[in-house]
């Protein structure tokens, strides 16, 4: 079979529970794209499935495939390769497995009959991004969940059930779930309050992630900055997290190895002297006590001198940032310390031992009743 004469068929179905006005409905929509052998799109189609076809995801996927193959036959395409992104369906239509459900088995037989009507027809796994077909399926569903009020198309938010203009809904990239902007803001606020590095789509069971760039123009600047900061902090090993002491003016979070290398380009002896330079605002500070850089003085000497003046507001902001990042102060040297999990027993670089859960000094008897710490110590 000449490859250049074989058409490529992509199809995808989405099944979603939607709210239309005050009624919840299970709606299925599919998209089909027929391309030439170089994947140039020639034909596109989107349609809504019937209630029975939308009752089960595999039924919906097979129904979409049947619609696609039927359309290809109507276009008189003799040679077709169709692609499946569902491994189970691929095994069914290639005869490698048999479905357990009778309705699925019936549809698989229908696919087989349609395949026999082509001069050449094979099924292969998807090996490219098929977002363009998903968009068609999403558009098919969207056509059913909107209604017109005057010159404005309306939709119901599935979280708060408010009716809002369609162009004011926020669509989560990847899963295409749509919500009103107020509900998205509340979802982000709830995640940030728990210092979560990832904000997920509010739809139950959906793991699609909200990215900062997708939320610009919708969220407040502080929400966007916090999303970036928490995400960045989650990618750094706890003991290597360094945050700029200039918070809240600068909210930069850095990895210790990267910070040292950056500082070396300004201070050759950075690793030995302890000086650090923020990669964002350029503030120079001490890597040990986090105060402004005090060349030629130890941390104790600097603290005791009149050179350091910390306002209550600055100290409060400093403590707030440390708390949001899950850091605790050593009760002896006051250094901020991160905890990577496991035993609550912490041994600071100053040799002071304390319980990370409550801050109490640690000894063999343990001066606190933190069960997690005691259990870890006993093990």
Tab-separated table of C-alpha atoms in Angstrom:
chain	number	residue	atom	x	y	z
A	1	UNK	CA	0.000	0.000	0.000
A	2	UNK	CA	1.388	3.403	-1.018
A	3	UNK	CA	1.810	5.500	2.132
A	4	UNK	CA	1.115	8.770	0.304
A	5	UNK	CA	-2.380	7.544	-0.667
A	6	UNK	CA	-3.376	6.598	2.894
A	7	UNK	CA	-5.412	9.112	4.859
A	8	UNK	CA	-5.003	9.559	8.606
A	9	UNK	CA	-8.103	9.754	10.806
A	10	UNK	CA	-8.053	11.177	14.326
A	11	UNK	CA	-11.119	11.165	16.538
A	12	UNK	CA	-11.734	11.909	20.200
A	13	UNK	CA	-14.809	12.016	22.400
A	14	UNK	CA	-15.404	13.889	25.663
A	15	UNK	CA	-18.159	12.967	28.103
A	16	UNK	CA	-18.935	15.578	30.713
A	17	UNK	CA	-21.615	16.248	33.300
A	18	UNK	CA	-22.777	19.775	32.618
A	19	UNK	CA	-25.300	22.127	34.155
A	20	UNK	CA	-27.699	23.659	31.640
A	21	UNK	CA	-29.700	26.319	33.464
A	22	UNK	CA	-30.831	24.357	36.552
A	23	UNK	CA	-30.559	20.822	35.168
A	24	UNK	CA	-27.572	18.476	35.308
A	25	UNK	CA	-27.016	16.488	32.116
A	26	UNK	CA	-24.462	13.966	30.858
A	27	UNK	CA	-23.300	15.299	27.500
A	28	UNK	CA	-20.961	13.662	24.997
A	29	UNK	CA	-19.318	15.398	22.077
A	30	UNK	CA	-16.722	14.227	19.572
A	31	UNK	CA	-14.342	15.679	17.059
A	32	UNK	CA	-12.966	14.039	13.908
A	33	UNK	CA	-10.103	15.237	11.741
A	34	UNK	CA	-9.018	13.614	8.475
A	35	UNK	CA	-5.481	14.430	7.355
A	36	UNK	CA	-3.242	13.504	4.445
A	37	UNK	CA	-0.131	11.346	4.925
A	38	UNK	CA	1.836	14.395	6.155
A	39	UNK	CA	-0.832	15.234	8.749
A	40	UNK	CA	-2.131	18.283	6.912
A	41	UNK	CA	-5.750	18.642	7.963
A	42	UNK	CA	-8.235	18.201	5.096
A	43	UNK	CA	-11.606	17.740	6.818
A	44	UNK	CA	-12.931	18.412	10.314
A	45	UNK	CA	-16.203	17.529	11.992
A	46	UNK	CA	-17.713	17.960	15.461
A	47	UNK	CA	-20.997	16.536	16.707
A	48	UNK	CA	-22.944	15.840	19.875
A	49	UNK	CA	-23.620	12.213	20.842
A	50	UNK	CA	-27.017	10.903	21.891
A	51	UNK	CA	-27.912	10.185	25.511
A	52	UNK	CA	-27.254	6.433	25.180
A	53	UNK	CA	-23.906	6.967	23.462
A	54	UNK	CA	-22.872	9.410	26.223
A	55	UNK	CA	-23.589	6.967	29.048
A	56	UNK	CA	-20.114	5.385	29.114
A	57	UNK	CA	-16.701	6.721	28.074
A	58	UNK	CA	-15.697	3.644	26.028
A	59	UNK	CA	-19.110	3.552	24.370
A	60	UNK	CA	-18.698	7.222	23.511
A	61	UNK	CA	-15.158	6.695	22.130
A	62	UNK	CA	-16.315	3.815	19.896
A	63	UNK	CA	-19.387	5.763	18.766
A	64	UNK	CA	-17.108	8.648	17.778
A	65	UNK	CA	-14.846	6.235	15.855
A	66	UNK	CA	-17.871	4.785	14.024
A	67	UNK	CA	-18.992	8.285	13.022
A	68	UNK	CA	-15.466	9.042	11.787
A	69	UNK	CA	-15.084	5.857	9.728
A	70	UNK	CA	-18.568	6.265	8.257
A	71	UNK	CA	-17.691	9.807	7.213
A	72	UNK	CA	-14.441	8.597	5.605
A	73	UNK	CA	-16.431	6.051	3.567
A	74	UNK	CA	-18.884	8.764	2.487
A	75	UNK	CA	-15.892	10.813	1.287
A	76	UNK	CA	-14.835	7.755	-0.734
A	77	UNK	CA	-11.457	7.424	0.996
A	78	UNK	CA	-10.273	3.921	0.145
A	79	UNK	CA	-7.218	3.733	2.417
A	80	UNK	CA	-7.329	4.931	6.022
A	81	UNK	CA	-5.232	4.641	9.168
A	82	UNK	CA	-7.121	5.630	12.320
A	83	UNK	CA	-5.501	6.402	15.661
A	84	UNK	CA	-6.642	5.479	19.176
A	85	UNK	CA	-5.409	7.104	22.400
A	86	UNK	CA	-7.296	4.568	24.540
A	87	UNK	CA	-5.147	1.425	24.847
A	88	UNK	CA	-8.142	-0.783	25.693
A	89	UNK	CA	-10.096	0.291	22.626
A	90	UNK	CA	-6.981	-0.203	20.478
A	91	UNK	CA	-6.744	-3.788	21.726
A	92	UNK	CA	-10.457	-4.357	21.041
A	93	UNK	CA	-10.405	-3.096	17.432
A	94	UNK	CA	-7.170	-4.952	16.626
A	95	UNK	CA	-8.522	-8.220	18.027
A	96	UNK	CA	-5.958	-8.496	20.822
A	97	UNK	CA	-8.615	-8.401	23.543
A	98	UNK	CA	-12.357	-8.804	23.923
A	99	UNK	CA	-14.557	-6.372	25.868
A	100	UNK	CA	-16.604	-7.623	28.809
A	101	UNK	CA	-19.594	-5.308	28.299
A	102	UNK	CA	-22.065	-6.411	25.622
A	103	UNK	CA	-22.761	-2.866	24.407
A	104	UNK	CA	-19.041	-2.256	23.920
A	105	UNK	CA	-18.661	-5.594	22.090
A	106	UNK	CA	-21.513	-4.665	19.726
A	107	UNK	CA	-19.814	-1.389	18.815
A	108	UNK	CA	-16.443	-3.128	18.289
A	109	UNK	CA	-18.123	-5.467	15.763
A	110	UNK	CA	-19.578	-2.437	13.974
A	111	UNK	CA	-16.096	-0.907	13.751
A	112	UNK	CA	-14.813	-4.175	12.278
A	113	UNK	CA	-17.543	-4.200	9.624
A	114	UNK	CA	-16.720	-0.625	8.640
A	115	UNK	CA	-12.998	-1.490	8.388
A	116	UNK	CA	-13.816	-4.295	5.948
A	117	UNK	CA	-15.392	-1.791	3.542
A	118	UNK	CA	-12.064	0.004	2.970
A	119	UNK	CA	-9.408	-1.283	0.592
A	120	UNK	CA	-6.979	-0.705	3.483
A	121	UNK	CA	-7.749	0.185	7.100
A	122	UNK	CA	-5.547	-0.207	10.181
A	123	UNK	CA	-5.567	1.020	13.773
A	124	UNK	CA	-2.494	2.477	15.477
A	125	UNK	CA	-1.780	4.161	18.813
A	126	UNK	CA	-1.682	7.952	18.901
A	127	UNK	CA	1.870	9.269	18.606
A	128	UNK	CA	1.250	13.016	18.379
A	129	UNK	CA	-0.575	15.809	20.178
A	130	UNK	CA	-4.282	15.587	19.313
A	131	UNK	CA	-5.402	18.700	21.195
A	132	UNK	CA	-6.911	19.999	17.958
A	133	UNK	CA	-9.400	17.096	17.967
A	134	UNK	CA	-10.127	17.587	21.669
A	135	UNK	CA	-10.959	21.204	20.919
A	136	UNK	CA	-13.538	20.060	18.374
A	137	UNK	CA	-15.108	17.703	20.939
A	138	UNK	CA	-15.131	20.482	23.532
A	139	UNK	CA	-16.792	22.854	21.069
A	140	UNK	CA	-19.487	20.239	20.401
A	141	UNK	CA	-20.285	20.028	24.134
A	142	UNK	CA	-20.150	23.802	24.548
A	143	UNK	CA	-22.790	24.167	21.837
A	144	UNK	CA	-25.200	22.263	24.083
A	145	UNK	CA	-24.555	23.989	27.395
A	146	UNK	CA	-25.068	27.575	26.226
A	147	UNK	CA	-28.293	29.455	25.712
A	148	UNK	CA	-29.021	32.885	24.411
A	149	UNK	CA	-30.447	35.764	26.396
A	150	UNK	CA	-30.827	38.681	24.031
A	151	UNK	CA	-27.480	39.176	22.316
A	152	UNK	CA	-25.489	37.320	25.008
A	153	UNK	CA	-24.761	33.598	25.260
A	154	UNK	CA	-25.035	32.334	28.845
A	155	UNK	CA	-23.614	29.338	30.722
A	156	UNK	CA	-24.075	27.937	34.220
A	157	UNK	CA	-21.016	27.663	36.457
A	158	UNK	CA	-20.927	24.022	37.727
A	159	UNK	CA	-19.581	25.142	41.124
A	160	UNK	CA	-21.784	28.048	42.210
A	161	UNK	CA	-24.650	27.486	39.716
A	162	UNK	CA	-24.654	31.154	38.754
A	163	UNK	CA	-25.624	31.992	35.157
A	164	UNK	CA	-22.790	34.003	33.588
A	165	UNK	CA	-21.969	35.209	30.056
A	166	UNK	CA	-19.989	32.585	28.119
A	167	UNK	CA	-17.157	35.001	27.343
A	168	UNK	CA	-16.695	35.606	31.087
A	169	UNK	CA	-16.033	31.934	31.898
A	170	UNK	CA	-12.515	30.668	32.631
A	171	UNK	CA	-11.542	27.541	30.688
A	172	UNK	CA	-8.876	25.260	32.168
A	173	UNK	CA	-6.389	24.347	29.393
A	174	UNK	CA	-5.987	20.622	28.881
A	175	UNK	CA	-9.307	19.479	30.333
A	176	UNK	CA	-11.494	22.342	29.007
A	177	UNK	CA	-13.617	22.529	32.173
A	178	UNK	CA	-15.221	25.960	32.447
A	179	UNK	CA	-16.006	27.986	35.578
A	180	UNK	CA	-16.875	31.530	36.491
A	181	UNK	CA	-13.908	33.745	37.369
A	182	UNK	CA	-15.013	34.166	41.006
A	183	UNK	CA	-14.929	30.382	41.568
A	184	UNK	CA	-11.477	30.132	40.014
A	185	UNK	CA	-10.219	32.869	42.335
A	186	UNK	CA	-11.664	31.046	45.351
A	187	UNK	CA	-10.024	27.792	44.225
A	188	UNK	CA	-6.641	29.496	43.945
A	189	UNK	CA	-7.048	31.263	47.315
A	190	UNK	CA	-7.871	27.965	49.038
A	191	UNK	CA	-4.811	26.252	47.541
A	192	UNK	CA	-2.472	29.148	48.374
A	193	UNK	CA	-3.771	29.314	51.942
A	194	UNK	CA	-2.595	25.705	52.336
A	195	UNK	CA	0.717	26.609	50.637
A	196	UNK	CA	0.052	24.128	47.852
A	197	UNK	CA	2.619	24.267	45.027
A	198	UNK	CA	0.019	23.059	42.505
A	199	UNK	CA	-3.463	24.510	41.935
A	200	UNK	CA	-5.696	21.921	40.272
A	201	UNK	CA	-8.841	22.282	38.206
A	202	UNK	CA	-11.862	22.575	40.559
A	203	UNK	CA	-13.753	19.789	38.742
A	204	UNK	CA	-14.044	16.703	40.975
A	205	UNK	CA	-11.377	14.114	40.128
A	206	UNK	CA	-9.649	16.315	37.529
A	207	UNK	CA	-5.873	16.700	37.914
A	208	UNK	CA	-5.329	19.367	35.261
A	209	UNK	CA	-3.053	22.066	36.644
A	210	UNK	CA	-3.697	25.791	36.534
A	211	UNK	CA	-0.580	27.522	35.211
A	212	UNK	CA	0.341	31.099	36.052
A	213	UNK	CA	0.420	32.172	32.401
A	214	UNK	CA	-3.133	30.888	31.902
A	215	UNK	CA	-4.398	32.895	34.886
A	216	UNK	CA	-2.895	36.283	34.008
A	217	UNK	CA	-5.628	38.838	33.586
A	218	UNK	CA	-7.910	36.797	35.860
A	219	UNK	CA	-6.061	36.559	39.186
A	220	UNK	CA	-4.648	39.341	41.330
A	221	UNK	CA	-0.887	40.043	41.013
A	222	UNK	CA	-0.265	38.694	44.546
A	223	UNK	CA	-2.047	35.432	43.721
A	224	UNK	CA	0.076	35.036	40.594
A	225	UNK	CA	3.289	35.772	42.509
A	226	UNK	CA	2.390	33.308	45.266
A	227	UNK	CA	1.636	30.587	42.685
A	228	UNK	CA	5.090	31.107	41.182
A	229	UNK	CA	6.835	31.231	44.558
A	230	UNK	CA	5.219	28.100	45.994
A	231	UNK	CA	5.782	26.172	42.778
A	232	UNK	CA	9.445	27.204	42.709
A	233	UNK	CA	9.935	26.372	46.402
A	234	UNK	CA	8.408	22.904	45.905
A	235	UNK	CA	11.079	22.114	43.319
A	236	UNK	CA	13.929	22.872	45.734
A	237	UNK	CA	15.158	20.449	48.394
A	238	UNK	CA	13.990	21.698	51.790
A	239	UNK	CA	17.476	22.169	53.239
A	240	UNK	CA	18.520	24.144	50.142
A	241	UNK	CA	15.698	26.718	50.174
A	242	UNK	CA	16.910	30.296	50.571
A	243	UNK	CA	14.501	33.224	50.450
A	244	UNK	CA	15.425	36.868	50.109
A	245	UNK	CA	15.361	38.644	53.508
A	246	UNK	CA	13.911	41.720	51.789
A	247	UNK	CA	10.412	40.164	51.914
A	248	UNK	CA	7.804	41.491	51.160
A	249	UNK	CA	9.613	43.944	48.876
A	250	UNK	CA	11.298	40.970	47.219
A	251	UNK	CA	9.704	37.513	47.371
A	252	UNK	CA	12.430	35.622	45.541
A	253	UNK	CA	12.972	31.972	46.504
A	254	UNK	CA	16.339	30.455	45.569
A	255	UNK	CA	18.180	27.142	45.648
A	256	UNK	CA	21.314	27.369	47.792
A	257	UNK	CA	23.748	25.880	45.202
A	258	UNK	CA	22.461	28.218	42.478
A	259	UNK	CA	22.593	31.207	44.824
A	260	UNK	CA	26.215	30.497	45.781
A	261	UNK	CA	27.274	30.167	42.139
A	262	UNK	CA	25.491	33.413	41.273
A	263	UNK	CA	27.093	35.254	44.227
A	264	UNK	CA	30.566	34.026	43.219
A	265	UNK	CA	30.369	36.185	40.098
A	266	UNK	CA	30.377	39.195	42.441
A	267	UNK	CA	32.247	37.833	45.492
A	268	UNK	CA	34.910	35.233	44.707
A	269	UNK	CA	35.044	34.026	48.337
A	270	UNK	CA	31.244	33.762	48.685
A	271	UNK	CA	31.288	30.114	49.750
A	272	UNK	CA	33.761	30.730	52.577
A	273	UNK	CA	32.688	34.199	53.697
A	274	UNK	CA	28.963	33.437	53.692
A	275	UNK	CA	27.896	36.441	51.642
A	276	UNK	CA	24.870	35.946	49.399
A	277	UNK	CA	23.405	38.194	46.703
A	278	UNK	CA	19.715	37.854	45.772
A	279	UNK	CA	19.377	36.768	42.158
A	280	UNK	CA	16.362	39.027	41.679
A	281	UNK	CA	16.747	42.275	43.655
A	282	UNK	CA	20.520	42.156	44.193
A	283	UNK	CA	20.318	42.550	47.985
A	284	UNK	CA	23.508	41.309	49.718
A	285	UNK	CA	22.984	39.402	52.949
A	286	UNK	CA	24.593	36.898	55.274
A	287	UNK	CA	23.820	33.291	54.444
A	288	UNK	CA	23.871	32.367	58.144
A	289	UNK	CA	21.845	35.011	59.979
A	290	UNK	CA	20.093	36.468	56.895
A	291	UNK	CA	20.851	40.025	57.989
A	292	UNK	CA	22.441	42.535	55.629
A	293	UNK	CA	25.993	41.566	54.697
A	294	UNK	CA	28.375	42.376	57.571
A	295	UNK	CA	31.882	42.079	56.156
A	296	UNK	CA	34.569	41.519	58.780
A	297	UNK	CA	32.086	40.860	61.585
A	298	UNK	CA	30.660	37.617	62.938
A	299	UNK	CA	26.898	37.267	63.163
A	300	UNK	CA	26.979	37.693	66.956
A	301	UNK	CA	29.114	40.808	66.694
A	302	UNK	CA	26.795	42.273	64.110
A	303	UNK	CA	23.643	41.547	66.131
A	304	UNK	CA	25.168	43.149	69.211
A	305	UNK	CA	26.312	46.209	67.300
A	306	UNK	CA	24.146	49.196	66.506
A	307	UNK	CA	24.353	48.384	62.818
A	308	UNK	CA	21.197	46.282	62.815
A	309	UNK	CA	17.786	47.846	63.172
A	310	UNK	CA	14.827	45.591	62.472
A	311	UNK	CA	11.367	47.147	62.503
A	312	UNK	CA	8.446	45.134	63.911
A	313	UNK	CA	6.806	45.276	60.472
A	314	UNK	CA	9.880	43.835	58.708
A	315	UNK	CA	10.257	41.098	61.322
A	316	UNK	CA	6.561	40.204	61.007
A	317	UNK	CA	6.842	39.941	57.209
A	318	UNK	CA	10.009	37.863	57.549
A	319	UNK	CA	8.293	35.442	59.928
A	320	UNK	CA	5.196	35.228	57.695
A	321	UNK	CA	7.279	34.204	54.681
A	322	UNK	CA	9.205	31.625	56.719
A	323	UNK	CA	5.923	30.150	57.983
A	324	UNK	CA	4.477	29.952	54.451
A	325	UNK	CA	7.544	27.986	53.367
A	326	UNK	CA	7.332	25.631	56.365
A	327	UNK	CA	10.524	26.865	58.061
A	328	UNK	CA	11.218	26.999	61.820
A	329	UNK	CA	13.760	28.939	63.918
A	330	UNK	CA	16.456	27.218	65.909
A	331	UNK	CA	15.853	28.080	69.560
A	332	UNK	CA	19.560	28.701	70.082
A	333	UNK	CA	21.083	30.526	67.102
A	334	UNK	CA	17.744	31.681	65.618
A	335	UNK	CA	18.650	30.368	62.168
A	336	UNK	CA	15.704	29.369	59.944
A	337	UNK	CA	15.635	25.614	59.234
A	338	UNK	CA	13.696	23.531	56.706
A	339	UNK	CA	12.390	20.006	57.366
A	340	UNK	CA	12.345	17.338	54.631
A	341	UNK	CA	10.063	14.951	56.542
A	342	UNK	CA	10.766	11.955	58.757
A	343	UNK	CA	11.779	12.354	62.388
A	344	UNK	CA	10.964	15.677	64.082
A	345	UNK	CA	14.336	15.643	65.838
A	346	UNK	CA	16.431	18.446	64.351
A	347	UNK	CA	20.149	18.988	64.950
A	348	UNK	CA	21.048	22.536	63.954
A	349	UNK	CA	24.474	23.502	62.625
A	350	UNK	CA	25.066	25.156	66.024
A	351	UNK	CA	24.589	21.643	67.585
A	352	UNK	CA	21.363	22.623	69.315
A	353	UNK	CA	18.763	19.809	69.159
A	354	UNK	CA	15.037	20.532	69.115
A	355	UNK	CA	11.636	19.169	68.077
A	356	UNK	CA	10.587	20.587	64.703
A	357	UNK	CA	6.902	20.160	65.558
A	358	UNK	CA	6.831	22.348	68.683
A	359	UNK	CA	10.324	23.867	68.977
A	360	UNK	CA	11.118	22.367	72.410
A	361	UNK	CA	14.698	21.385	73.181
A	362	UNK	CA	15.347	17.712	72.519
A	363	UNK	CA	17.117	15.286	74.827
A	364	UNK	CA	16.921	11.563	75.461
A	365	UNK	CA	13.705	11.954	77.455
A	366	UNK	CA	12.265	14.376	74.873
A	367	UNK	CA	10.798	17.496	76.468
A	368	UNK	CA	7.576	17.455	74.429
A	369	UNK	CA	4.636	15.199	73.732
A	370	UNK	CA	4.723	15.349	69.929
A	371	UNK	CA	3.803	11.776	68.998
A	372	UNK	CA	5.370	11.916	65.548
A	373	UNK	CA	8.670	12.929	67.041
A	374	UNK	CA	8.575	10.282	69.764
A	375	UNK	CA	7.588	7.534	67.345
A	376	UNK	CA	10.408	8.445	64.992
A	377	UNK	CA	12.891	8.519	67.870
A	378	UNK	CA	11.787	5.066	69.064
A	379	UNK	CA	12.207	3.483	65.645
